[in-house]
Every structure is written in C-alpha cells, then in structure tokens.
PDB file of C-alpha atoms and ligand atoms in Angstrom:
ATOM      1  CA  UNK R  15      -9.821 -12.260 -14.732  1.00 98.00           C
ATOM      2  CA  UNK R  16      -8.808  -9.394 -13.511  1.00 98.00           C
ATOM      3  CA  UNK R  17      -6.374  -8.417 -10.658  1.00 98.00           C
ATOM      4  CA  UNK R  18      -6.996  -5.645  -8.400  1.00 98.00           C
ATOM      5  CA  UNK R  19      -5.023  -3.733  -4.968  1.00 98.00           C
ATOM      6  CA  UNK R  20      -7.765  -1.130  -4.856  1.00 98.00           C
ATOM      7  CA  UNK R  21     -10.627  -1.447  -2.153  1.00 98.00           C
ATOM      8  CA  UNK R  22     -12.404   1.798  -4.595  1.00 98.00           C
ATOM      9  CA  UNK R  23     -11.614   0.231  -7.860  1.00 98.00           C
ATOM     10  CA  UNK R  24     -13.282  -3.459  -6.273  1.00 98.00           C
ATOM     11  CA  UNK R  25     -16.301  -1.099  -4.783  1.00 98.00           C
ATOM     12  CA  UNK R  26     -17.038   0.508  -7.929  1.00 98.00           C
ATOM     13  CA  UNK R  27     -16.801  -2.037  -9.964  1.00 98.00           C
ATOM     14  CA  UNK R  28     -19.032  -4.561  -7.253  1.00 98.00           C
ATOM     15  CA  UNK R  29     -21.682  -1.158  -7.701  1.00 97.00           C
ATOM     16  CA  UNK R  30     -21.684  -1.324 -11.434  1.00 98.00           C
ATOM     17  CA  UNK R  31     -22.361  -5.526 -11.630  1.00 98.00           C
ATOM     18  CA  UNK R  32     -25.002  -4.898  -8.936  1.00 96.00           C
ATOM     19  CA  UNK R  33     -26.243  -2.491 -11.157  1.00 97.00           C
ATOM     20  CA  UNK R  34     -26.754  -5.197 -13.369  1.00 97.00           C
ATOM     21  CA  UNK R  35     -28.344  -7.579 -11.104  1.00 97.00           C
ATOM     22  CA  UNK R  36     -25.382  -9.863 -11.284  1.00 98.00           C
ATOM     23  CA  UNK R  37     -25.123 -11.630  -8.084  1.00 98.00           C
ATOM     24  CA  UNK R  38     -21.853 -12.046  -7.039  1.00 98.00           C
ATOM     25  CA  UNK R  39     -20.403 -15.349  -5.276  1.00 98.00           C
ATOM     26  CA  UNK R  40     -17.700 -13.982  -2.578  1.00 99.00           C
ATOM     27  CA  UNK R  41     -14.245 -16.582  -1.512  1.00 99.00           C
ATOM     28  CA  UNK R  42     -12.151 -14.671   1.134  1.00 98.00           C
ATOM     29  CA  UNK R  43      -8.426 -16.758   1.595  1.00 98.00           C
ATOM     30  CA  UNK R  44      -4.864 -15.940   2.800  1.00 98.00           C
ATOM     31  CA  UNK R  45      -3.386 -17.714  -0.996  1.00 98.00           C
ATOM     32  CA  UNK R  46      -0.963 -20.520  -1.832  1.00 97.00           C
ATOM     33  CA  UNK R  47      -4.252 -22.073  -3.282  1.00 98.00           C
ATOM     34  CA  UNK R  48      -5.475 -25.497  -3.639  1.00 98.00           C
ATOM     35  CA  UNK R  49      -7.417 -27.877  -4.379  1.00 98.00           C
ATOM     36  CA  UNK R  50     -10.054 -26.981  -1.348  1.00 98.00           C
ATOM     37  CA  UNK R  51      -9.421 -23.600  -3.025  1.00 98.00           C
ATOM     38  CA  UNK R  52     -10.428 -24.478  -6.088  1.00 98.00           C
ATOM     39  CA  UNK R  53     -13.664 -26.360  -5.109  1.00 98.00           C
ATOM     40  CA  UNK R  54     -15.224 -23.305  -2.610  1.00 98.00           C
ATOM     41  CA  UNK R  55     -14.370 -20.969  -6.040  1.00 98.00           C
ATOM     42  CA  UNK R  56     -16.003 -23.189  -8.427  1.00 98.00           C
ATOM     43  CA  UNK R  57     -19.316 -23.815  -5.793  1.00 98.00           C
ATOM     44  CA  UNK R  58     -19.057 -20.044  -6.531  1.00 98.00           C
ATOM     45  CA  UNK R  59     -18.966 -20.013 -10.421  1.00 98.00           C
ATOM     46  CA  UNK R  60     -22.270 -22.734 -10.444  1.00 98.00           C
ATOM     47  CA  UNK R  61     -24.859 -20.335  -8.395  1.00 98.00           C
ATOM     48  CA  UNK R  62     -23.323 -16.852  -9.012  1.00 98.00           C
ATOM     49  CA  UNK R  63     -23.168 -14.888 -11.874  1.00 98.00           C
ATOM     50  CA  UNK R  64     -19.635 -13.181 -10.762  1.00 98.00           C
ATOM     51  CA  UNK R  65     -16.792 -14.439  -8.612  1.00 98.00           C
ATOM     52  CA  UNK R  66     -14.709 -12.197  -6.454  1.00 99.00           C
ATOM     53  CA  UNK R  67     -11.809 -14.061  -4.773  1.00 98.00           C
ATOM     54  CA  UNK R  68      -9.862 -12.409  -2.404  1.00 98.00           C
ATOM     55  CA  UNK R  69      -5.762 -13.269  -1.386  1.00 98.00           C
ATOM     56  CA  UNK R  70      -4.643 -11.733   2.073  1.00 98.00           C
ATOM     57  CA  UNK R  71      -2.947 -12.412   4.915  1.00 98.00           C
ATOM     58  CA  UNK R  72      -3.975 -11.439   7.435  1.00 98.00           C
ATOM     59  CA  UNK R  73      -1.919 -10.578  10.356  1.00 97.00           C
ATOM     60  CA  UNK R  74      -4.290  -9.818  12.817  1.00 97.00           C
ATOM     61  CA  UNK R  75      -5.413 -12.831  12.771  1.00 97.00           C
ATOM     62  CA  UNK R  76      -1.629 -14.696  13.186  1.00 95.00           C
ATOM     63  CA  UNK R  77      -1.036 -14.355  17.066  1.00 88.00           C
ATOM     64  CA  UNK R  78       2.250 -16.084  16.150  1.00 90.00           C
ATOM     65  CA  UNK R  79       4.884 -13.667  14.351  1.00 92.00           C
ATOM     66  CA  UNK R  80       6.810 -16.277  13.285  1.00 91.00           C
ATOM     67  CA  UNK R  81       3.795 -18.267  11.995  1.00 90.00           C
ATOM     68  CA  UNK R  82       2.976 -15.582   9.612  1.00 94.00           C
ATOM     69  CA  UNK R  83       6.510 -14.555   8.368  1.00 94.00           C
ATOM     70  CA  UNK R  84       6.626 -18.339   7.324  1.00 91.00           C
ATOM     71  CA  UNK R  85       3.058 -18.146   5.023  1.00 94.00           C
ATOM     72  CA  UNK R  86       3.044 -19.002   2.092  1.00 94.00           C
ATOM     73  CA  UNK R  87       2.786 -16.839  -0.669  1.00 95.00           C
ATOM     74  CA  UNK R  88       3.033 -17.590  -4.826  1.00 96.00           C
ATOM     75  CA  UNK R  89       0.563 -14.935  -5.992  1.00 98.00           C
ATOM     76  CA  UNK R  90       1.511 -15.140  -9.619  1.00 98.00           C
ATOM     77  CA  UNK R  91       0.710 -18.875  -9.193  1.00 98.00           C
ATOM     78  CA  UNK R  92      -2.421 -18.454  -7.511  1.00 98.00           C
ATOM     79  CA  UNK R  93      -4.104 -16.814 -10.145  1.00 98.00           C
ATOM     80  CA  UNK R  94      -2.955 -18.775 -12.800  1.00 98.00           C
ATOM     81  CA  UNK R  95      -4.477 -21.625 -10.825  1.00 98.00           C
ATOM     82  CA  UNK R  96      -7.828 -20.538 -10.416  1.00 98.00           C
ATOM     83  CA  UNK R  97      -8.082 -17.883 -13.642  1.00 98.00           C
ATOM     84  CA  UNK R  98     -10.801 -20.475 -15.446  1.00 98.00           C
ATOM     85  CA  UNK R  99     -12.850 -20.004 -11.443  1.00 98.00           C
ATOM     86  CA  UNK R 100     -12.561 -16.326 -11.397  1.00 98.00           C
ATOM     87  CA  UNK R 101     -13.626 -13.631 -12.334  1.00 98.00           C
ATOM     88  CA  UNK R 102     -12.344 -10.514 -10.193  1.00 98.00           C
ATOM     89  CA  UNK R 103      -9.402 -11.452  -7.429  1.00 98.00           C
ATOM     90  CA  UNK R 104      -8.714  -8.340  -4.956  1.00 98.00           C
ATOM     91  CA  UNK R 105      -5.120  -9.143  -3.500  1.00 98.00           C
ATOM     92  CA  UNK R 106      -4.676  -5.843  -1.013  1.00 98.00           C
ATOM     93  CA  UNK R 107      -1.620  -4.371   0.722  1.00 98.00           C
ATOM     94  CA  UNK R 108      -2.074  -4.511   4.914  1.00 98.00           C
ATOM     95  CA  UNK R 109      -2.705  -0.513   4.481  1.00 98.00           C
ATOM     96  CA  UNK R 110      -5.310  -0.984   1.962  1.00 98.00           C
ATOM     97  CA  UNK R 111      -7.065  -3.164   4.870  1.00 98.00           C
ATOM     98  CA  UNK R 112      -6.170  -1.445   7.762  1.00 98.00           C
ATOM     99  CA  UNK R 113      -4.982   2.155   6.870  1.00 98.00           C
ATOM    100  CA  UNK R 114      -5.323   3.029  10.784  1.00 96.00           C
ATOM    101  CA  UNK R 115      -3.780   0.551  13.326  1.00 96.00           C
ATOM    102  CA  UNK R 116      -8.099  -1.259  13.203  1.00 97.00           C
ATOM    103  CA  UNK R 117      -9.409  -2.080  16.992  1.00 97.00           C
ATOM    104  CA  UNK R 118     -12.817  -3.126  16.458  1.00 97.00           C
ATOM    105  CA  UNK R 119     -13.164  -5.949  19.039  1.00 98.00           C
ATOM    106  CA  UNK R 120     -16.442  -8.268  18.485  1.00 98.00           C
ATOM    107  CA  UNK R 121     -18.052 -10.501  20.632  1.00 98.00           C
ATOM    108  CA  UNK R 122     -18.628 -13.979  18.859  1.00 98.00           C
ATOM    109  CA  UNK R 123     -19.548 -15.755  23.377  1.00 98.00           C
ATOM    110  CA  UNK R 124     -18.709 -19.589  23.488  1.00 98.00           C
ATOM    111  CA  UNK R 125     -17.641 -19.977  19.867  1.00 98.00           C
ATOM    112  CA  UNK R 126     -14.841 -17.839  20.798  1.00 98.00           C
ATOM    113  CA  UNK R 127     -13.798 -19.134  23.614  1.00 98.00           C
ATOM    114  CA  UNK R 128     -13.328 -22.918  23.003  1.00 98.00           C
ATOM    115  CA  UNK R 129     -10.883 -25.551  20.614  1.00 98.00           C
ATOM    116  CA  UNK R 130      -8.907 -22.577  18.668  1.00 98.00           C
ATOM    117  CA  UNK R 131     -10.604 -19.903  20.203  1.00 98.00           C
ATOM    118  CA  UNK R 132      -8.548 -21.175  22.905  1.00 98.00           C
ATOM    119  CA  UNK R 133      -5.206 -22.335  21.470  1.00 97.00           C
ATOM    120  CA  UNK R 134      -4.976 -18.692  19.170  1.00 96.00           C
ATOM    121  CA  UNK R 135      -6.336 -16.277  21.518  1.00 96.00           C
ATOM    122  CA  UNK R 136      -7.362 -13.630  19.462  1.00 97.00           C
ATOM    123  CA  UNK R 137      -7.588 -15.387  16.286  1.00 97.00           C
ATOM    124  CA  UNK R 138     -10.923 -14.931  15.571  1.00 98.00           C
ATOM    125  CA  UNK R 139     -11.548 -11.280  16.484  1.00 98.00           C
ATOM    126  CA  UNK R 140      -8.625 -10.691  13.771  1.00 98.00           C
ATOM    127  CA  UNK R 141     -10.479 -13.125  11.175  1.00 98.00           C
ATOM    128  CA  UNK R 142     -14.262 -10.843  11.748  1.00 98.00           C
ATOM    129  CA  UNK R 143     -11.501  -7.565  11.187  1.00 98.00           C
ATOM    130  CA  UNK R 144     -10.407  -8.477   8.149  1.00 98.00           C
ATOM    131  CA  UNK R 145     -13.990 -10.686   6.912  1.00 99.00           C
ATOM    132  CA  UNK R 146     -15.734  -7.585   8.044  1.00 98.00           C
ATOM    133  CA  UNK R 147     -13.872  -4.980   6.096  1.00 98.00           C
ATOM    134  CA  UNK R 148     -14.386  -7.598   2.815  1.00 98.00           C
ATOM    135  CA  UNK R 149     -17.668  -7.323   3.361  1.00 98.00           C
ATOM    136  CA  UNK R 150     -17.933  -4.362   3.042  1.00 98.00           C
ATOM    137  CA  UNK R 151     -15.990  -4.086   0.237  1.00 98.00           C
ATOM    138  CA  UNK R 152     -17.554  -7.321  -1.830  1.00 98.00           C
ATOM    139  CA  UNK R 153     -21.223  -6.921  -0.822  1.00 98.00           C
ATOM    140  CA  UNK R 154     -21.346 -10.402  -1.863  1.00 98.00           C
ATOM    141  CA  UNK R 155     -24.449 -12.462  -2.016  1.00 98.00           C
ATOM    142  CA  UNK R 156     -22.987 -16.087  -1.395  1.00 98.00           C
ATOM    143  CA  UNK R 157     -19.957 -16.337   0.431  1.00 99.00           C
ATOM    144  CA  UNK R 158     -18.035 -20.205   0.390  1.00 99.00           C
ATOM    145  CA  UNK R 159     -15.906 -21.109   3.379  1.00 98.00           C
ATOM    146  CA  UNK R 160     -15.140 -24.628   3.742  1.00 98.00           C
ATOM    147  CA  UNK R 161     -15.828 -26.446   7.268  1.00 98.00           C
ATOM    148  CA  UNK R 162     -11.632 -27.717   6.843  1.00 97.00           C
ATOM    149  CA  UNK R 163     -11.989 -24.483   9.293  1.00 98.00           C
ATOM    150  CA  UNK R 164     -15.376 -25.679  10.750  1.00 98.00           C
ATOM    151  CA  UNK R 165     -14.803 -23.499  14.230  1.00 98.00           C
ATOM    152  CA  UNK R 166     -13.887 -20.303  11.931  1.00 98.00           C
ATOM    153  CA  UNK R 167     -16.758 -20.519   9.850  1.00 98.00           C
ATOM    154  CA  UNK R 168     -19.534 -20.909  12.804  1.00 98.00           C
ATOM    155  CA  UNK R 169     -18.158 -17.761  13.740  1.00 98.00           C
ATOM    156  CA  UNK R 170     -18.678 -15.774  10.563  1.00 98.00           C
ATOM    157  CA  UNK R 171     -21.737 -17.135  10.664  1.00 98.00           C
ATOM    158  CA  UNK R 172     -22.484 -15.515  13.410  1.00 98.00           C
ATOM    159  CA  UNK R 173     -20.352 -12.308  12.194  1.00 98.00           C
ATOM    160  CA  UNK R 174     -23.368 -11.852   9.331  1.00 98.00           C
ATOM    161  CA  UNK R 175     -25.872 -12.492  11.791  1.00 98.00           C
ATOM    162  CA  UNK R 176     -24.477  -9.726  14.039  1.00 98.00           C
ATOM    163  CA  UNK R 177     -23.466  -7.685  10.981  1.00 98.00           C
ATOM    164  CA  UNK R 178     -27.392  -7.967   9.395  1.00 98.00           C
ATOM    165  CA  UNK R 179     -26.316  -7.850   5.838  1.00 98.00           C
ATOM    166  CA  UNK R 180     -27.782  -9.925   3.911  1.00 98.00           C
ATOM    167  CA  UNK R 181     -24.601 -12.354   2.907  1.00 98.00           C
ATOM    168  CA  UNK R 182     -26.070 -16.451   2.475  1.00 98.00           C
ATOM    169  CA  UNK R 183     -22.781 -18.180   4.199  1.00 98.00           C
ATOM    170  CA  UNK R 184     -21.803 -21.874   2.448  1.00 98.00           C
ATOM    171  CA  UNK R 185     -20.076 -24.463   3.978  1.00 98.00           C
ATOM    172  CA  UNK R 186     -18.164 -26.435   1.898  1.00 98.00           C
ATOM    173  CA  UNK R 187     -16.763 -30.134   2.617  1.00 98.00           C
ATOM    174  CA  UNK R 188     -13.505 -30.460   2.978  1.00 98.00           C
ATOM    175  CA  UNK R 189     -11.170 -31.718   0.088  1.00 98.00           C
ATOM    176  CA  UNK R 190      -8.895 -34.224   1.047  1.00 98.00           C
ATOM    177  CA  UNK R 191      -5.473 -35.264  -0.811  1.00 98.00           C
ATOM    178  CA  UNK R 192      -5.627 -39.145  -1.592  1.00 97.00           C
ATOM    179  CA  UNK R 193      -4.204 -40.499   1.369  1.00 97.00           C
ATOM    180  CA  UNK R 194      -6.870 -38.290   3.337  1.00 98.00           C
ATOM    181  CA  UNK R 195      -4.363 -35.214   4.070  1.00 98.00           C
ATOM    182  CA  UNK R 196      -6.561 -32.023   4.158  1.00 98.00           C
ATOM    183  CA  UNK R 197      -5.000 -29.820   1.811  1.00 98.00           C
ATOM    184  CA  UNK R 198      -4.153 -26.886   3.487  1.00 97.00           C
ATOM    185  CA  UNK R 199      -1.450 -23.962   2.885  1.00 93.00           C
ATOM    186  CA  UNK R 200       0.776 -25.220   5.438  1.00 93.00           C
ATOM    187  CA  UNK R 201       1.173 -28.994   3.724  1.00 96.00           C
ATOM    188  CA  UNK R 202       3.992 -27.111   1.677  1.00 93.00           C
ATOM    189  CA  UNK R 203       5.575 -26.428   4.803  1.00 94.00           C
ATOM    190  CA  UNK R 204       6.232 -30.113   6.133  1.00 97.00           C
ATOM    191  CA  UNK R 205       9.909 -31.949   4.834  1.00 97.00           C
ATOM    192  CA  UNK R 206       8.925 -35.035   2.483  1.00 97.00           C
ATOM    193  CA  UNK R 207       9.332 -37.662   5.866  1.00 97.00           C
ATOM    194  CA  UNK R 208       6.807 -35.691   7.753  1.00 97.00           C
ATOM    195  CA  UNK R 209       4.453 -35.035   4.821  1.00 98.00           C
ATOM    196  CA  UNK R 210       4.027 -39.015   5.066  1.00 98.00           C
ATOM    197  CA  UNK R 211       3.467 -39.434   8.556  1.00 98.00           C
ATOM    198  CA  UNK R 212       0.584 -36.908   8.101  1.00 98.00           C
ATOM    199  CA  UNK R 213      -2.419 -38.689   6.975  1.00 98.00           C
ATOM    200  CA  UNK R 214      -2.738 -40.199  10.686  1.00 98.00           C
ATOM    201  CA  UNK R 215      -4.312 -37.316  11.008  1.00 98.00           C
ATOM    202  CA  UNK R 216      -6.857 -38.116   9.287  1.00 98.00           C
ATOM    203  CA  UNK R 217      -6.821 -41.781   9.451  1.00 98.00           C
ATOM    204  CA  UNK R 218      -7.313 -41.350  13.500  1.00 98.00           C
ATOM    205  CA  UNK R 219     -10.317 -39.495  12.949  1.00 97.00           C
ATOM    206  CA  UNK R 220     -11.739 -42.086  10.583  1.00 96.00           C
ATOM    207  CA  UNK R 221     -11.476 -44.985  13.524  1.00 96.00           C
ATOM    208  CA  UNK R 222     -13.330 -43.063  16.041  1.00 96.00           C
ATOM    209  CA  UNK R 223     -15.933 -43.270  13.321  1.00 93.00           C
ATOM    210  CA  UNK R 224     -16.137 -47.212  14.382  1.00 93.00           C
ATOM    211  CA  UNK R 225     -15.909 -46.747  18.140  1.00 96.00           C
ATOM    212  CA  UNK R 226     -19.086 -44.356  18.006  1.00 94.00           C
ATOM    213  CA  UNK R 227     -21.416 -47.461  18.776  1.00 90.00           C
ATOM    214  CA  UNK R 228     -19.563 -48.011  21.797  1.00 93.00           C
ATOM    215  CA  UNK R 229     -17.725 -45.770  24.095  1.00 96.00           C
ATOM    216  CA  UNK R 230     -18.934 -42.182  24.770  1.00 95.00           C
ATOM    217  CA  UNK R 231     -17.235 -39.041  23.288  1.00 97.00           C
ATOM    218  CA  UNK R 232     -15.301 -37.976  26.485  1.00 97.00           C
ATOM    219  CA  UNK R 233     -14.022 -41.726  26.312  1.00 98.00           C
ATOM    220  CA  UNK R 234     -13.078 -41.553  21.830  1.00 98.00           C
ATOM    221  CA  UNK R 235     -10.971 -38.552  23.333  1.00 98.00           C
ATOM    222  CA  UNK R 236      -9.030 -39.820  25.533  1.00 98.00           C
ATOM    223  CA  UNK R 237      -7.864 -42.929  22.954  1.00 98.00           C
ATOM    224  CA  UNK R 238      -7.054 -40.347  20.677  1.00 98.00           C
ATOM    225  CA  UNK R 239      -5.163 -38.714  23.075  1.00 98.00           C
ATOM    226  CA  UNK R 240      -3.148 -41.868  23.674  1.00 98.00           C
ATOM    227  CA  UNK R 241      -3.192 -42.666  19.667  1.00 98.00           C
ATOM    228  CA  UNK R 242      -0.996 -39.216  19.663  1.00 98.00           C
ATOM    229  CA  UNK R 243       1.401 -40.055  22.390  1.00 98.00           C
ATOM    230  CA  UNK R 244       2.306 -42.759  20.474  1.00 97.00           C
ATOM    231  CA  UNK R 245       3.243 -41.000  17.850  1.00 97.00           C
ATOM    232  CA  UNK R 246       7.100 -38.549  18.275  1.00 96.00           C
ATOM    233  CA  UNK R 247       6.483 -36.480  15.774  1.00 97.00           C
ATOM    234  CA  UNK R 248       3.356 -35.108  17.190  1.00 98.00           C
ATOM    235  CA  UNK R 249       2.120 -32.818  19.549  1.00 98.00           C
ATOM    236  CA  UNK R 250      -1.429 -32.968  19.900  1.00 98.00           C
ATOM    237  CA  UNK R 251      -3.140 -30.008  20.713  1.00 98.00           C
ATOM    238  CA  UNK R 252      -6.422 -31.227  20.988  1.00 98.00           C
ATOM    239  CA  UNK R 253      -9.041 -33.481  20.183  1.00 98.00           C
ATOM    240  CA  UNK R 254     -12.834 -32.482  20.802  1.00 98.00           C
ATOM    241  CA  UNK R 255     -16.170 -34.389  19.857  1.00 97.00           C
ATOM    242  CA  UNK R 256     -18.954 -31.094  19.870  1.00 97.00           C
ATOM    243  CA  UNK R 257     -21.968 -30.165  19.056  1.00 96.00           C
ATOM    244  CA  UNK R 258     -21.733 -29.000  15.507  1.00 96.00           C
ATOM    245  CA  UNK R 259     -24.157 -26.464  15.750  1.00 95.00           C
ATOM    246  CA  UNK R 260     -22.821 -24.486  18.680  1.00 97.00           C
ATOM    247  CA  UNK R 261     -19.229 -26.588  19.599  1.00 97.00           C
ATOM    248  CA  UNK R 262     -20.768 -27.376  22.943  1.00 96.00           C
ATOM    249  CA  UNK R 263     -19.335 -30.527  24.560  1.00 95.00           C
ATOM    250  CA  UNK R 264     -21.784 -34.019  24.085  1.00 94.00           C
ATOM    251  CA  UNK R 265     -21.444 -36.498  26.626  1.00 92.00           C
ATOM    252  CA  UNK R 266     -23.383 -39.048  24.793  1.00 92.00           C
ATOM    253  CA  UNK R 267     -23.557 -39.573  20.793  1.00 92.00           C
ATOM    254  CA  UNK R 268     -27.847 -40.797  21.601  1.00 89.00           C
ATOM    255  CA  UNK R 269     -28.474 -36.959  22.104  1.00 86.00           C
ATOM    256  CA  UNK R 270     -27.504 -35.079  19.436  1.00 76.00           C
ATOM    257  CA  UNK R 271     -28.440 -34.674  15.978  1.00 79.00           C
ATOM    258  CA  UNK R 272     -24.808 -34.244  14.826  1.00 93.00           C
ATOM    259  CA  UNK R 273     -21.787 -34.200  16.038  1.00 96.00           C
ATOM    260  CA  UNK R 274     -18.277 -33.487  14.853  1.00 97.00           C
ATOM    261  CA  UNK R 275     -14.345 -34.238  15.646  1.00 98.00           C
ATOM    262  CA  UNK R 276     -11.632 -31.382  15.531  1.00 98.00           C
ATOM    263  CA  UNK R 277      -8.412 -31.910  15.837  1.00 98.00           C
ATOM    264  CA  UNK R 278      -5.276 -29.371  16.327  1.00 98.00           C
ATOM    265  CA  UNK R 279      -1.238 -30.815  16.501  1.00 98.00           C
ATOM    266  CA  UNK R 280       1.037 -29.934  15.404  1.00 97.00           C
ATOM    267  CA  UNK R 281       3.899 -32.023  13.784  1.00 97.00           C
ATOM    268  CA  UNK R 282       7.513 -30.641  12.612  1.00 91.00           C
ATOM    269  CA  UNK R 283       6.498 -27.289  13.946  1.00 91.00           C
ATOM    270  CA  UNK R 284       3.775 -26.848  11.387  1.00 94.00           C
ATOM    271  CA  UNK R 285       0.270 -26.331  12.741  1.00 95.00           C
ATOM    272  CA  UNK R 286      -2.554 -28.804  11.139  1.00 98.00           C
ATOM    273  CA  UNK R 287      -6.248 -29.097  12.351  1.00 98.00           C
ATOM    274  CA  UNK R 288      -8.566 -30.956  10.406  1.00 98.00           C
ATOM    275  CA  UNK R 289     -12.973 -31.826  10.909  1.00 97.00           C
ATOM    276  CA  UNK R 290     -14.498 -34.816  10.875  1.00 97.00           C
ATOM    277  CA  UNK R 291     -18.459 -35.132  11.075  1.00 96.00           C
ATOM    278  CA  UNK R 292     -19.647 -38.375  13.027  1.00 95.00           C
ATOM    279  CA  UNK R 293     -22.130 -40.280  11.284  1.00 86.00           C
ATOM    280  CA  UNK R 294     -22.375 -43.412  12.490  1.00 71.00           C
ATOM    281  CA  UNK R 295     -21.461 -47.309  10.876  1.00 66.00           C
TER     282      UNK R 295
HETATM  283  P1  LIG G 324      -7.046 -20.271   3.965  1.00 82.83           P
HETATM  284  O1  LIG G 324      -6.463 -19.408   2.773  1.00 82.83           O
HETATM  285  O2  LIG G 324      -6.375 -20.560   4.811  1.00 82.83           O
HETATM  286  O3  LIG G 324      -7.542 -19.060   4.921  1.00 82.83           O
HETATM  287  O4  LIG G 324      -8.761 -20.470   3.737  1.00 82.83           O
HETATM  288  C1  LIG G 324      -9.285 -20.023   2.635  1.00 82.83           C
HETATM  289  C2  LIG G 324     -10.636 -20.719   2.545  1.00 82.83           C
HETATM  290  O5  LIG G 324     -10.667 -22.067   2.112  1.00 82.83           O
HETATM  291  C3  LIG G 324     -11.286 -20.928   4.407  1.00 82.83           C
HETATM  292  O6  LIG G 324     -13.175 -20.770   4.125  1.00 82.83           O
HETATM  293  C4  LIG G 324     -10.788 -22.494   4.025  1.00 82.83           C
HETATM  294  O7  LIG G 324     -11.995 -23.449   5.475  1.00 82.83           O
HETATM  295  C5  LIG G 324     -11.232 -23.190   2.793  1.00 82.83           C
HETATM  296  N1  LIG G 324     -10.437 -24.575   3.161  1.00 82.83           N
HETATM  297  C6  LIG G 324      -8.967 -24.881   3.120  1.00 82.83           C
HETATM  298  N2  LIG G 324      -8.615 -25.726   3.147  1.00 82.83           N
HETATM  299  C7  LIG G 324      -9.677 -26.589   2.436  1.00 82.83           C
HETATM  300  C8  LIG G 324      -9.814 -27.651   2.220  1.00 82.83           C
HETATM  301  N3  LIG G 324      -8.599 -28.837   1.904  1.00 82.83           N
HETATM  302  N4  LIG G 324     -11.076 -28.157   1.792  1.00 82.83           N
HETATM  303  C9  LIG G 324     -11.916 -26.935   2.179  1.00 82.83           C
HETATM  304  N5  LIG G 324     -12.207 -25.314   1.891  1.00 82.83           N
HETATM  305  C10 LIG G 324     -11.071 -25.501   2.243  1.00 82.83           C
END
C-alpha cells in the first residue's frame, strides 16, 4: 500500500493507472478507521482494480471547534488496519487540501435544510468542499459511502450530478457492533459506562419496525422522543422518518415505497447518529 501526502503525486499516479485502463474505487474517510470503513474498502476491492482511500479530518465540515479538536486520530494504526484492502492511501495536510481559504458555496436545496443540516449549519457545504476536491484529484470510477451517514450520501450523489462527472456512487449498509451500535470513530470517545448505554439508540430504532403497522410516522416520532426523555444521559436532537430518496417527511407509510428513520443524539456530549431503512414486519 502506497502512502502519499501530495495531491500532485496522487494525480500523476491516477493518470498512469487510467492510461492502463484500471478502474479506480475510492473511499473518503476521516480516519480512526473501523469495521464500517473496512467494509467500504472491501466492497471497493471487489469491484475495482485499484482501491484508493483518503484520510483527512476535514476542518471545514466541523461547525464545533471542540468536536474537531477531540476527533480521534491514529494514522499508523489506520495504515496497518487497511493495508490488505487498499492500494493507495492519500493523507493530505490541511494546507495541501486548502492552499487558500476555501470560499466555494453549494446549493443542495431541501436536502441541505433538514436533520444534520439544521443542527450543523454549514456542515454539508464543508463536506462538499472536500469531496469535490478529492474527486478532482482521485477521479474515481466508483466511490463508496456509508448509509450510516444517510443524508451525506444523498448530498454526495447530488454533488456528483452537479459536477457532471461519471462517478458511480455506491451506498454501503451500516456495519454494527454485536450489540447493535453502529461503528463510528466517535465511539472510542465514550467512557466504558456510557458505551454500555449506547446501543439504546439502535434498540429503539428496531422497535419502530413493529410499531409501523399500527402507528403513523409522526406518532412514532413522538414515541421515540418519549423513550429518550426517560434516559437521563441521552439528549435527543432529532428522530425523523423520511422518504429514502429525498428526505421529505412521510405522513403515511402506505403511500411511500421506502422510509428511513434518522436519529441524532448526544450521549455524554458525544454526538452519535444512526439511520435505519424501515421495513414493515
Ligand atoms: P467518516 O470517517 O466518519 O467520515 O466516514 C467515512 C465513510 O465511512 C462515510 O461514507 C461513512 O458513512 C462510512 N461509515 C462510517 N461508519 C460506518 C458504519 N458503521 N458502517 C458503514 N459505513 C460507515
């Protein structure tokens, strides 16, 4: 696995690979890699000749400076972890990615007004800043994003459309710990006591599947809020049931093909998000 810090060098490598007609699969990450990231890389490996991973804690997508400061980082551990599924890892510095103060601004319409966008102003503009630059450097045929960050994946799909580039976007299922908690780099910030409580999010989400037969989406959202109110260590930011392809609200399960439940909650000041595609059972 090659480790490269310079974008010019990555560009040159990619040009060479393209000349050899190699397909390129790309997985952008912020590091502190775990099984979720590994799954994305594995899928990329299955579908492409060459797998590129980027590790870059992107400052422009953090609306909270404290969150950026405490974001976990361990590059050597990351390199060792992905060496068997990745061919090239791009680890730029902030100066390399943003030689000048970035000012680009994006319009993702409704997608950039709800849920994460409402609670983290400017977050997706920052995501688009870095993903656009990464796509221009890596020029992948296929790129892999997790459903764990469902809204982000839809925003990136829209970015690809707006950039008019021939990149195929693959959304990969959320990978979970054995107790149901979605793998996240932020999980390592939880104390062992709080870590034991964290699966409550997924457990509550799973119960919704059985409620769908008898309750309307808005009633279920109220029910989730009540569940969280009983947990003193959790602070629920939102629990919303939306249409899978455009995040518009759902008023009646019967009239929509696919619904997604999206939840964001603080546990001991650590912000956790999770999503679940809902299927009636
Ligand atoms: P991050 O490093 O948190 O920016 O995530 C990089 C990519 O990994 C994003 O596309 C995430 O959606 C994806 N990802 C993070 N956690 C998981 C997970 N538990 N399962 C699947 N994909 C994930």
